[in-house]
PDB file of C-alpha atoms and ligand atoms in Angstrom:
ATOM      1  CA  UNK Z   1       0.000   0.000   0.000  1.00 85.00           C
ATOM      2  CA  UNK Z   2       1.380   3.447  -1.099  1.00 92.00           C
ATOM      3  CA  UNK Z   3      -0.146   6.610   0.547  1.00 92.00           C
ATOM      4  CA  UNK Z   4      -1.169   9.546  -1.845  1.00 87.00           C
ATOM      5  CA  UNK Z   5      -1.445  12.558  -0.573  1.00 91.00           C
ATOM      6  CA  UNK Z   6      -3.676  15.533  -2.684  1.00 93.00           C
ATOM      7  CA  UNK Z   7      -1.061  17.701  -4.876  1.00 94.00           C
ATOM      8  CA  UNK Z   8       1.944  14.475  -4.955  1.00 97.00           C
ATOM      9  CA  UNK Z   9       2.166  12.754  -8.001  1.00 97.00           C
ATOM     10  CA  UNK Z  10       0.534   9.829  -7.895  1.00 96.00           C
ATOM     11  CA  UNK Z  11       2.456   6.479  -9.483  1.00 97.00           C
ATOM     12  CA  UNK Z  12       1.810   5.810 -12.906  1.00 97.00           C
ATOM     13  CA  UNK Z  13       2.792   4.343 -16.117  1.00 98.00           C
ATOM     14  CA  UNK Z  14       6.314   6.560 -15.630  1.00 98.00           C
ATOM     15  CA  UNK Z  15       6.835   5.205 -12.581  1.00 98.00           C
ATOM     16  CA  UNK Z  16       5.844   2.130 -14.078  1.00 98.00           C
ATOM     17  CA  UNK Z  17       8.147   1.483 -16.888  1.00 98.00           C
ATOM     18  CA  UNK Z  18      11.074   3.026 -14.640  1.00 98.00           C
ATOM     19  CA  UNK Z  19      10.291   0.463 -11.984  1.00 98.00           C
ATOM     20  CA  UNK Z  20      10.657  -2.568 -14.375  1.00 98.00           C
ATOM     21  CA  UNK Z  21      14.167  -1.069 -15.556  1.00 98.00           C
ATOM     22  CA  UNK Z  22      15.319  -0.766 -12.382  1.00 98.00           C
ATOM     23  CA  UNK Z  23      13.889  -4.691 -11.352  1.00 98.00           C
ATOM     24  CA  UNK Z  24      16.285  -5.508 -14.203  1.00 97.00           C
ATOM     25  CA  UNK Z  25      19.282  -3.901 -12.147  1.00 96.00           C
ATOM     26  CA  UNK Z  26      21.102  -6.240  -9.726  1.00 95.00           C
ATOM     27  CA  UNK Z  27      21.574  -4.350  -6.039  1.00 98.00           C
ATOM     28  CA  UNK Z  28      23.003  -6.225  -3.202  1.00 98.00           C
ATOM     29  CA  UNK Z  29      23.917  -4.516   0.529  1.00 98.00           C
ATOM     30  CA  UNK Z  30      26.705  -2.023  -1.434  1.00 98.00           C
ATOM     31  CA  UNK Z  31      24.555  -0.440  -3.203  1.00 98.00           C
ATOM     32  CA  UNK Z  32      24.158   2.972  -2.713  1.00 98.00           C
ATOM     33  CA  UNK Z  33      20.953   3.899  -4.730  1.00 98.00           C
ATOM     34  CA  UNK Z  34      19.766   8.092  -5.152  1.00 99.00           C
ATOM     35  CA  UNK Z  35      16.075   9.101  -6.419  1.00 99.00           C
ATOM     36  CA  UNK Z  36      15.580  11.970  -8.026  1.00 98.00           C
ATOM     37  CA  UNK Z  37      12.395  13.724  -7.581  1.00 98.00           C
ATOM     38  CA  UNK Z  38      10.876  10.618  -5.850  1.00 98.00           C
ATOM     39  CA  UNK Z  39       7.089  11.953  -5.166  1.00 98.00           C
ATOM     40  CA  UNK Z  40       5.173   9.373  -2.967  1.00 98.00           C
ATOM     41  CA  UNK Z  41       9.008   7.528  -2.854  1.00 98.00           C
ATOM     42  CA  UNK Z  42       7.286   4.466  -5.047  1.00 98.00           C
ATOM     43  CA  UNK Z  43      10.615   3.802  -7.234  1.00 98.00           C
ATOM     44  CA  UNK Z  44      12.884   4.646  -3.635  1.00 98.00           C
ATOM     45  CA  UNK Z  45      10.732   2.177  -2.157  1.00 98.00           C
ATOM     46  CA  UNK Z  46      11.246  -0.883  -4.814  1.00 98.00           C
ATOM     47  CA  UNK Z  47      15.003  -0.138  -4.889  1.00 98.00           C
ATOM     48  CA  UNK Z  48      15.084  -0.783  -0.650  1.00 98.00           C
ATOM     49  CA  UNK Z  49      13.134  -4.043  -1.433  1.00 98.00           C
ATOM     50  CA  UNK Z  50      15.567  -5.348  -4.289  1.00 98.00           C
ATOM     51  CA  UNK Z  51      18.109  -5.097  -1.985  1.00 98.00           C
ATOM     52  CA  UNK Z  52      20.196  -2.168  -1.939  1.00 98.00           C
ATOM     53  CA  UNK Z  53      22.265  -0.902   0.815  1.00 98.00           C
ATOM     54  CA  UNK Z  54      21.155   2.648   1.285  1.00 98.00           C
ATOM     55  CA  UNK Z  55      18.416   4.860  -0.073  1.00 98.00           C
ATOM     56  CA  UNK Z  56      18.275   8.586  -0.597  1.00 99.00           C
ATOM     57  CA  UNK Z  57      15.346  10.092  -1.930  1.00 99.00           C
ATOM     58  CA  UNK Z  58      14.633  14.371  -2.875  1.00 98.00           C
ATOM     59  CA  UNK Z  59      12.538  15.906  -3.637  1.00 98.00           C
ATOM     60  CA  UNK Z  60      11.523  19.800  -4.035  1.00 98.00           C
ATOM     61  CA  UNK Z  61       8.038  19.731  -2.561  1.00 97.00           C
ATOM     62  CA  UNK Z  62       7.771  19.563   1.035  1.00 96.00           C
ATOM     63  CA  UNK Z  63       4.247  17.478   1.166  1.00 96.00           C
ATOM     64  CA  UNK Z  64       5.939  14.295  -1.121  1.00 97.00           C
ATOM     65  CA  UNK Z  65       8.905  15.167   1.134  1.00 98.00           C
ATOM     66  CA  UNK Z  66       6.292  13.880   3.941  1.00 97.00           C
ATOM     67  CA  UNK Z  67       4.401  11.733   2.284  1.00 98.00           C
ATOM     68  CA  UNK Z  68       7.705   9.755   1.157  1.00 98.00           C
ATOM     69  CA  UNK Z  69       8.701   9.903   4.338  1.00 98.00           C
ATOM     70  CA  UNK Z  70       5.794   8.323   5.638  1.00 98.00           C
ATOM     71  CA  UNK Z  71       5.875   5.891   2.910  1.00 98.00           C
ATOM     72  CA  UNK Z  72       9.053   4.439   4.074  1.00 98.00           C
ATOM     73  CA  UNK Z  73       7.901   4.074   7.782  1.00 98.00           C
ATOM     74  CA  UNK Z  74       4.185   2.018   6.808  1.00 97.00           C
ATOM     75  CA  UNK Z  75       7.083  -0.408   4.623  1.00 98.00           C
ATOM     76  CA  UNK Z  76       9.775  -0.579   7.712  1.00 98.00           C
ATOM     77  CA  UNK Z  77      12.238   0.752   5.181  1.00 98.00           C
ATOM     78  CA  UNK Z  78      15.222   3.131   5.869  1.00 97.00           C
ATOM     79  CA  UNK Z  79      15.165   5.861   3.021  1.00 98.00           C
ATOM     80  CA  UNK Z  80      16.566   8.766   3.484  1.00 98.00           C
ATOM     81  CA  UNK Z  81      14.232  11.671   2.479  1.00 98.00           C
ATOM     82  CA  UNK Z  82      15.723  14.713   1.914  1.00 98.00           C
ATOM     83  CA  UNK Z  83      13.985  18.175   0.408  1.00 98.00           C
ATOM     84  CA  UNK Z  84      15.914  20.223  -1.740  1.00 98.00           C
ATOM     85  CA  UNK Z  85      16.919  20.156  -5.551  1.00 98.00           C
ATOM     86  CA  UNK Z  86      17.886  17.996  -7.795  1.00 98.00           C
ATOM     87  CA  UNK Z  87      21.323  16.649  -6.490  1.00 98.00           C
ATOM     88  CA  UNK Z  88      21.503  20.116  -4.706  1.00 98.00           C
ATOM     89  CA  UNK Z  89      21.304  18.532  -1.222  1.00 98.00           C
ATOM     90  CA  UNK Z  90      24.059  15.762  -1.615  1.00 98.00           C
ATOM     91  CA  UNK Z  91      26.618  17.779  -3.806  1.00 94.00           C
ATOM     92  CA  UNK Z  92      29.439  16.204  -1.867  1.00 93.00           C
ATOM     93  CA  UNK Z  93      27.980  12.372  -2.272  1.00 98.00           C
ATOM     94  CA  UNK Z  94      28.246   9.148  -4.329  1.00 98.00           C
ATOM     95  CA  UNK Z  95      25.593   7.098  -5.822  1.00 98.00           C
ATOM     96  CA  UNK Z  96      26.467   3.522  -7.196  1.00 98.00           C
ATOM     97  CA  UNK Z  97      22.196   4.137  -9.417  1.00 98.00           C
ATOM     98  CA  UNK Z  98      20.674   7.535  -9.619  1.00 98.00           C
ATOM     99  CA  UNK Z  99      17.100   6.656 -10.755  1.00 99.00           C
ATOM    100  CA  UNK Z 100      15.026   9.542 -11.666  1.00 99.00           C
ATOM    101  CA  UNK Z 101      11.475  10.359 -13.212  1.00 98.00           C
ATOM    102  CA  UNK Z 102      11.241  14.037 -12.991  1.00 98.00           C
ATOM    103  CA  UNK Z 103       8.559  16.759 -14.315  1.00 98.00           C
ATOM    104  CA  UNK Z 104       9.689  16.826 -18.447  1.00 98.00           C
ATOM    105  CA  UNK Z 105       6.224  17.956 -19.966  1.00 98.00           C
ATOM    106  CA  UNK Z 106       6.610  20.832 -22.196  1.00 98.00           C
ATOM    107  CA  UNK Z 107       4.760  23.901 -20.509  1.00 97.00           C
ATOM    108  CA  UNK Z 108       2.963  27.087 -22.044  1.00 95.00           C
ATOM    109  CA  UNK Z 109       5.899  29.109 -20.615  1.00 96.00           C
ATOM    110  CA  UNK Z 110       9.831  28.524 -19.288  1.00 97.00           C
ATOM    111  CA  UNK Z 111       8.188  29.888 -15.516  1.00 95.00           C
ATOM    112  CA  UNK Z 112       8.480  27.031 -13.137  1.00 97.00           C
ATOM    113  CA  UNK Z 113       5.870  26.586 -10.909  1.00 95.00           C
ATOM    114  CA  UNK Z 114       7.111  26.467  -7.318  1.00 92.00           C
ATOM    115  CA  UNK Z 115       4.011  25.430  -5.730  1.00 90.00           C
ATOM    116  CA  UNK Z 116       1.466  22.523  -6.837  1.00 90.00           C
ATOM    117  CA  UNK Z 117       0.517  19.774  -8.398  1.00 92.00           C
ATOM    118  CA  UNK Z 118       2.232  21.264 -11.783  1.00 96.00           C
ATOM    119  CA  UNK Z 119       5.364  21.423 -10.289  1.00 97.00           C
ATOM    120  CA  UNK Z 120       5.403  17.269 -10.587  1.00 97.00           C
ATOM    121  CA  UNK Z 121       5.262  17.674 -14.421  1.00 97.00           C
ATOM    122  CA  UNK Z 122       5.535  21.476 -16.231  1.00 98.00           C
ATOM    123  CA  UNK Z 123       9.387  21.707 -17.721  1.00 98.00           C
ATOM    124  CA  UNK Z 124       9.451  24.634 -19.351  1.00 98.00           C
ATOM    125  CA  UNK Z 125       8.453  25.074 -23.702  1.00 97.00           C
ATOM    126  CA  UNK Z 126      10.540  22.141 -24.252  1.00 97.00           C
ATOM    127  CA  UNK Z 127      10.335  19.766 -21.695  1.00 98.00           C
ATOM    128  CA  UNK Z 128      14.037  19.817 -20.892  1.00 98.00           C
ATOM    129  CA  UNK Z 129      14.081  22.607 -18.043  1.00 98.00           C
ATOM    130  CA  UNK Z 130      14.840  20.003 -15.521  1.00 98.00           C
ATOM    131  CA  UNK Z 131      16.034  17.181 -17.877  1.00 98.00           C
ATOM    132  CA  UNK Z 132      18.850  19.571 -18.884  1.00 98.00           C
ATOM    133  CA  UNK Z 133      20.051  19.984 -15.325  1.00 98.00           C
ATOM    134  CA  UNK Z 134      19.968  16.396 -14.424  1.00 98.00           C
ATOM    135  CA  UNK Z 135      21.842  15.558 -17.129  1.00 98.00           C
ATOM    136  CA  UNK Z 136      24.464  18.209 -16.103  1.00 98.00           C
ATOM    137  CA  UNK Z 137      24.128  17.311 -12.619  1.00 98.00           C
ATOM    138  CA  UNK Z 138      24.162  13.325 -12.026  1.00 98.00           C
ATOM    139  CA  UNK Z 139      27.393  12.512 -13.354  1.00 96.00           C
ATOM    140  CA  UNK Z 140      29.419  14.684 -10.733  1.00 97.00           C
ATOM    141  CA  UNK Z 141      27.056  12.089  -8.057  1.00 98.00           C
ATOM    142  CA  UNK Z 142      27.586   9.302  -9.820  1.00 98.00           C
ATOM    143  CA  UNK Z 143      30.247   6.921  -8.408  1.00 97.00           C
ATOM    144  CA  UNK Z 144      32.967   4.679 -10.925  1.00 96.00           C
ATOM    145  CA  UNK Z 145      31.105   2.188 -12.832  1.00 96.00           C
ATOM    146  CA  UNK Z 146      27.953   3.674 -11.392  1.00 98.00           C
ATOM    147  CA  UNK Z 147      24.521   4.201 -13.482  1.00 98.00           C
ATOM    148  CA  UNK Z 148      21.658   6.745 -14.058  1.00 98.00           C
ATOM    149  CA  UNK Z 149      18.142   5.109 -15.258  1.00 98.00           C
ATOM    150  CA  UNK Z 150      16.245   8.234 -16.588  1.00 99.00           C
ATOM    151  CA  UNK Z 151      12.267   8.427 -17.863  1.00 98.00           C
ATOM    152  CA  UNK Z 152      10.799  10.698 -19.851  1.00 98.00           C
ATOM    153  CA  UNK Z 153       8.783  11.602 -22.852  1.00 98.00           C
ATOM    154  CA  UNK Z 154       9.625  11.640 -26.544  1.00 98.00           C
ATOM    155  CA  UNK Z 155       8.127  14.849 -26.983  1.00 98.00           C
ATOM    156  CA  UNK Z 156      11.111  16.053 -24.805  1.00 98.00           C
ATOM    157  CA  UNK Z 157      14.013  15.628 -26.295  1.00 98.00           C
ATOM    158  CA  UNK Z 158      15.703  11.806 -26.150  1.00 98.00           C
ATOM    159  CA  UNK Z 159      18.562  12.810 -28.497  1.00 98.00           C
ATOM    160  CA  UNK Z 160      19.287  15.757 -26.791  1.00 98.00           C
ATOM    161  CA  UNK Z 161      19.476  13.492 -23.133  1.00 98.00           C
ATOM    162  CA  UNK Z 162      21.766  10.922 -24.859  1.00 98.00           C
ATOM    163  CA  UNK Z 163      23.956  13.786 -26.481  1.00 98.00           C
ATOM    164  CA  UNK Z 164      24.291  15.926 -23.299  1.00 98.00           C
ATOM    165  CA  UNK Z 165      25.466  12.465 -21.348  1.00 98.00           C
ATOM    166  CA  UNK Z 166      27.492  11.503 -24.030  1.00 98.00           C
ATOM    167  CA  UNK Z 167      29.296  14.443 -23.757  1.00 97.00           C
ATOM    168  CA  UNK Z 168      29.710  13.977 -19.925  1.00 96.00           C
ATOM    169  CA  UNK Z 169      31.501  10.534 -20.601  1.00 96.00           C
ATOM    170  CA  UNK Z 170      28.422   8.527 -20.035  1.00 98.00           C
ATOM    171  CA  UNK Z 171      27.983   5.210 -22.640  1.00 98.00           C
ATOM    172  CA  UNK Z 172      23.887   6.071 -22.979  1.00 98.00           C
ATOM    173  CA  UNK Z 173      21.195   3.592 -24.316  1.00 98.00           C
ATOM    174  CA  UNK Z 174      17.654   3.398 -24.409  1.00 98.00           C
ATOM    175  CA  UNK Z 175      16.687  -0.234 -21.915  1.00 98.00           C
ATOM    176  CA  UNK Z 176      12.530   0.872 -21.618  1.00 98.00           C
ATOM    177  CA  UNK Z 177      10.025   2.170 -24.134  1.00 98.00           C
ATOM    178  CA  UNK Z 178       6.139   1.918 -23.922  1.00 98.00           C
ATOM    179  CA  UNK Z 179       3.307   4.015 -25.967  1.00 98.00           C
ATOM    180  CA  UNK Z 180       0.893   5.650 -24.063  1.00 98.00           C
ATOM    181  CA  UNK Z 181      -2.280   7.656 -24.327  1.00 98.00           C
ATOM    182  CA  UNK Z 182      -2.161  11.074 -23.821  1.00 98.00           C
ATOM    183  CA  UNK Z 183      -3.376  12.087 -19.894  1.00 96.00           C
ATOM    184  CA  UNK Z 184      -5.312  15.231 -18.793  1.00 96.00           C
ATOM    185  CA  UNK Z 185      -2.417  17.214 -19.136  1.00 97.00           C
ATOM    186  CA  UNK Z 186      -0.970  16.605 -22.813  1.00 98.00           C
ATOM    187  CA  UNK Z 187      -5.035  16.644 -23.879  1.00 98.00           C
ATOM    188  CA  UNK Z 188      -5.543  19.860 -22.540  1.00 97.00           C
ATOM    189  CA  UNK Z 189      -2.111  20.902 -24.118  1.00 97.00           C
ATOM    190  CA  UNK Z 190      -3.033  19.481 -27.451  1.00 98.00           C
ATOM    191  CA  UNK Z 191      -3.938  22.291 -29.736  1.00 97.00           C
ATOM    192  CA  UNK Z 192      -0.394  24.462 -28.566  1.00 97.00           C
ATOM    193  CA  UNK Z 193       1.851  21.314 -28.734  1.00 98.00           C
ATOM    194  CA  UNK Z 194       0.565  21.075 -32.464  1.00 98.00           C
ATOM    195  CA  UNK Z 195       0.631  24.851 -33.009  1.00 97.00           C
ATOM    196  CA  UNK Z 196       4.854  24.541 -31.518  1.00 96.00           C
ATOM    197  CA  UNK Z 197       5.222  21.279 -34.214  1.00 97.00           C
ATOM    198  CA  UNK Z 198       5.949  19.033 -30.957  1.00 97.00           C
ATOM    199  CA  UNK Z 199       3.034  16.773 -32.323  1.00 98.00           C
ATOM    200  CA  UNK Z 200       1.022  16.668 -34.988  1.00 97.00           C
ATOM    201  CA  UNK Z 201      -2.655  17.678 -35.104  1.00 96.00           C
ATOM    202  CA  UNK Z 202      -3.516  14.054 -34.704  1.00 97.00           C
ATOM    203  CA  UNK Z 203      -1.569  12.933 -31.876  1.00 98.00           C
ATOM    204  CA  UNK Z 204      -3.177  10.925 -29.243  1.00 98.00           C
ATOM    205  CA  UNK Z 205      -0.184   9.079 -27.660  1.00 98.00           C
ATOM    206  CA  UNK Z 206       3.263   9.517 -26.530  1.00 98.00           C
ATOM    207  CA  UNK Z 207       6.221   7.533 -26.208  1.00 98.00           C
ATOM    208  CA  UNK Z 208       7.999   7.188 -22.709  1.00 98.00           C
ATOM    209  CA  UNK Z 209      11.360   6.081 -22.226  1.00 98.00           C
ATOM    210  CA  UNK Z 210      13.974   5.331 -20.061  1.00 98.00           C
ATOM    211  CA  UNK Z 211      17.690   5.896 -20.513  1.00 98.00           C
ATOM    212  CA  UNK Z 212      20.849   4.558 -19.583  1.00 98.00           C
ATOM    213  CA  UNK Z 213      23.537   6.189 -18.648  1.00 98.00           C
ATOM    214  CA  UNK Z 214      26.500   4.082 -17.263  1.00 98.00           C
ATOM    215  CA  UNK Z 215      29.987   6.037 -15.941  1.00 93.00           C
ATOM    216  CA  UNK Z 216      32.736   3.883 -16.933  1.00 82.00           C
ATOM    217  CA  UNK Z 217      34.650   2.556 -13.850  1.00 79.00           C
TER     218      UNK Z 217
HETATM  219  C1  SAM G   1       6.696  13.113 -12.457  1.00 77.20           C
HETATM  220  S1  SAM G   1       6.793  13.266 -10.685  1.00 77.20           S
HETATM  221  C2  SAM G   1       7.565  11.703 -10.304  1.00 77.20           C
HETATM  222  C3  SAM G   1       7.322  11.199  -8.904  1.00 77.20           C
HETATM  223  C4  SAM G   1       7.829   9.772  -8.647  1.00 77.20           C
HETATM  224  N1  SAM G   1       9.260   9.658  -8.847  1.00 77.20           N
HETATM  225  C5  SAM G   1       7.119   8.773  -9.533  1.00 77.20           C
HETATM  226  O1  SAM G   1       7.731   8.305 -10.515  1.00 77.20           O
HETATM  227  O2  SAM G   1       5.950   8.456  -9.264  1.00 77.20           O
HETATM  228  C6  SAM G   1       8.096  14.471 -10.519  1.00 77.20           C
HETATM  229  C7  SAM G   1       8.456  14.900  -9.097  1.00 77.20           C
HETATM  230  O3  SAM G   1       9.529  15.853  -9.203  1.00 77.20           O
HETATM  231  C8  SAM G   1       9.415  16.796  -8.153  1.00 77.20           C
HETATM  232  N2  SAM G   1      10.235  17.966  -8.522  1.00 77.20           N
HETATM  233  C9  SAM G   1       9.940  18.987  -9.350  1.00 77.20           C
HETATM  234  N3  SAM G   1      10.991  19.832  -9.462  1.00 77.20           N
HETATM  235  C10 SAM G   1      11.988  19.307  -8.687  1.00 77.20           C
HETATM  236  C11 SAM G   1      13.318  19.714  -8.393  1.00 77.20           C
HETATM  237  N4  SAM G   1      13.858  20.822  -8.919  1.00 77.20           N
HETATM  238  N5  SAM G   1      14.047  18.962  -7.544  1.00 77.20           N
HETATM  239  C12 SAM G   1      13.518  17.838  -6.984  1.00 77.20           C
HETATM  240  N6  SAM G   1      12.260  17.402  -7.212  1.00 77.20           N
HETATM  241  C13 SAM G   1      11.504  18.133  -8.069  1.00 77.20           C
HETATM  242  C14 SAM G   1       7.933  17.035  -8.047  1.00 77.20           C
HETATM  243  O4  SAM G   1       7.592  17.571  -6.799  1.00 77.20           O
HETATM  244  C15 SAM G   1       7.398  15.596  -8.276  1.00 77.20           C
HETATM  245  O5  SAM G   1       7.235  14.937  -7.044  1.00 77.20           O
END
């Protein structure tokens, strides 16, 4: 059982198709595993059950900060729960798997928001506000040998996340793809997605992905 709170982003097929990727990683009592933008702390929550030695989770918004939290306690595990940033809040810190699923739908405007339920998914006109800076980011966290599993949408850029980790020295691949309908948000969004050329007039589905970026040891 997984407690939702109103305004936390509720597990779905993201979560989903990152989960299965990271069932496919092997952890044992060494691993030290951090989630980016973990939201109820689902994905946080599967990597302390496959095994891994320590669990950080962070996220920005202060109610799936406690609702992770709590998460962990109703499952006996010990996660770490920390609010902050991106890796902002463990700067000095290495991760053996960064896992992430963060906010990478493409907005009306590059404004952030920095309170509600939006904040779990608006990324700016492309998608990439926050996929940009994790890409930037994770590798200076990410131990020898260690590896990030990323998700997000096609409509956001995958060649630009395989180029930008590329570039930090990362050998990148694709392990997760699945089609999916569009939700509330991309409906609603429809018409100005079209109007950008970010889908055509017909689109009803999206493609969600996860990568893989893997630091050479
Ligand atoms: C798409 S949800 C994913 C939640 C969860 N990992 C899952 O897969 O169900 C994205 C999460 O990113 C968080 N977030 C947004 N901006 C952030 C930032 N700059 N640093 C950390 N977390 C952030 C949101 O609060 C939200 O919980």
């Amino acid at each position: 059982m997984l407690l939702r709170t109103p305004g936390v982003y509720p597990p779905q097929d993201d979560t989903w198709l990152l989960a299965g990727a990271l069932a496919q990683h092997t952890l044992s009592p060494l691993t030290r595993v951090l989630d980016i933008c973990t939201g109820t702390g689902a994905l946080a929550l599967r990597a302390a059950a496959q095994g891994a030695g320590s669990v950080t989770a962070i996220d920005i918004s202060r109610r799936a900060v406690l609702t992770a939290r709590i998460n962990a306690r109703i499952h006996e595990r010990m996660i770490r729960v920390l609010q902050g940033s991106l890796t902002t809040p463990v700067r000095a810190e290495y991760f053996d798997l960064v896992i992430s699923n963060p906010p990478y739908v493409p907005a009306q405007d590059d404004r952030l928001p920095d309170t509600g339920v939006a904040q779990a998914w608006d990324a700016g006109t492309d998608g990439r506000a926050l996929l940009d800076r994790i890409c930037a980011q994770v590798p200076d966290v990410l131990a020898p040998g260690g590896t990030l599993l990323l998700a997000q949408s096609g409509l956001s850029g995958v060649d630009k996340t395989q180029v930008m980790l590329e570039e930090q020295g990362l050998a990148v691949d694709v392990v997760a793809r699945r089609e999916i309908p569009f939700g509330p948000v991309l409906t609603a969004r429809r018409r100005m997605l079209a109007a950008r050329g970010i889908i055509t007039a017909d689109q009803r589905t999206e493609e969600i992905v996860v990568i893989r970026g893997r630091q050479h040891t």
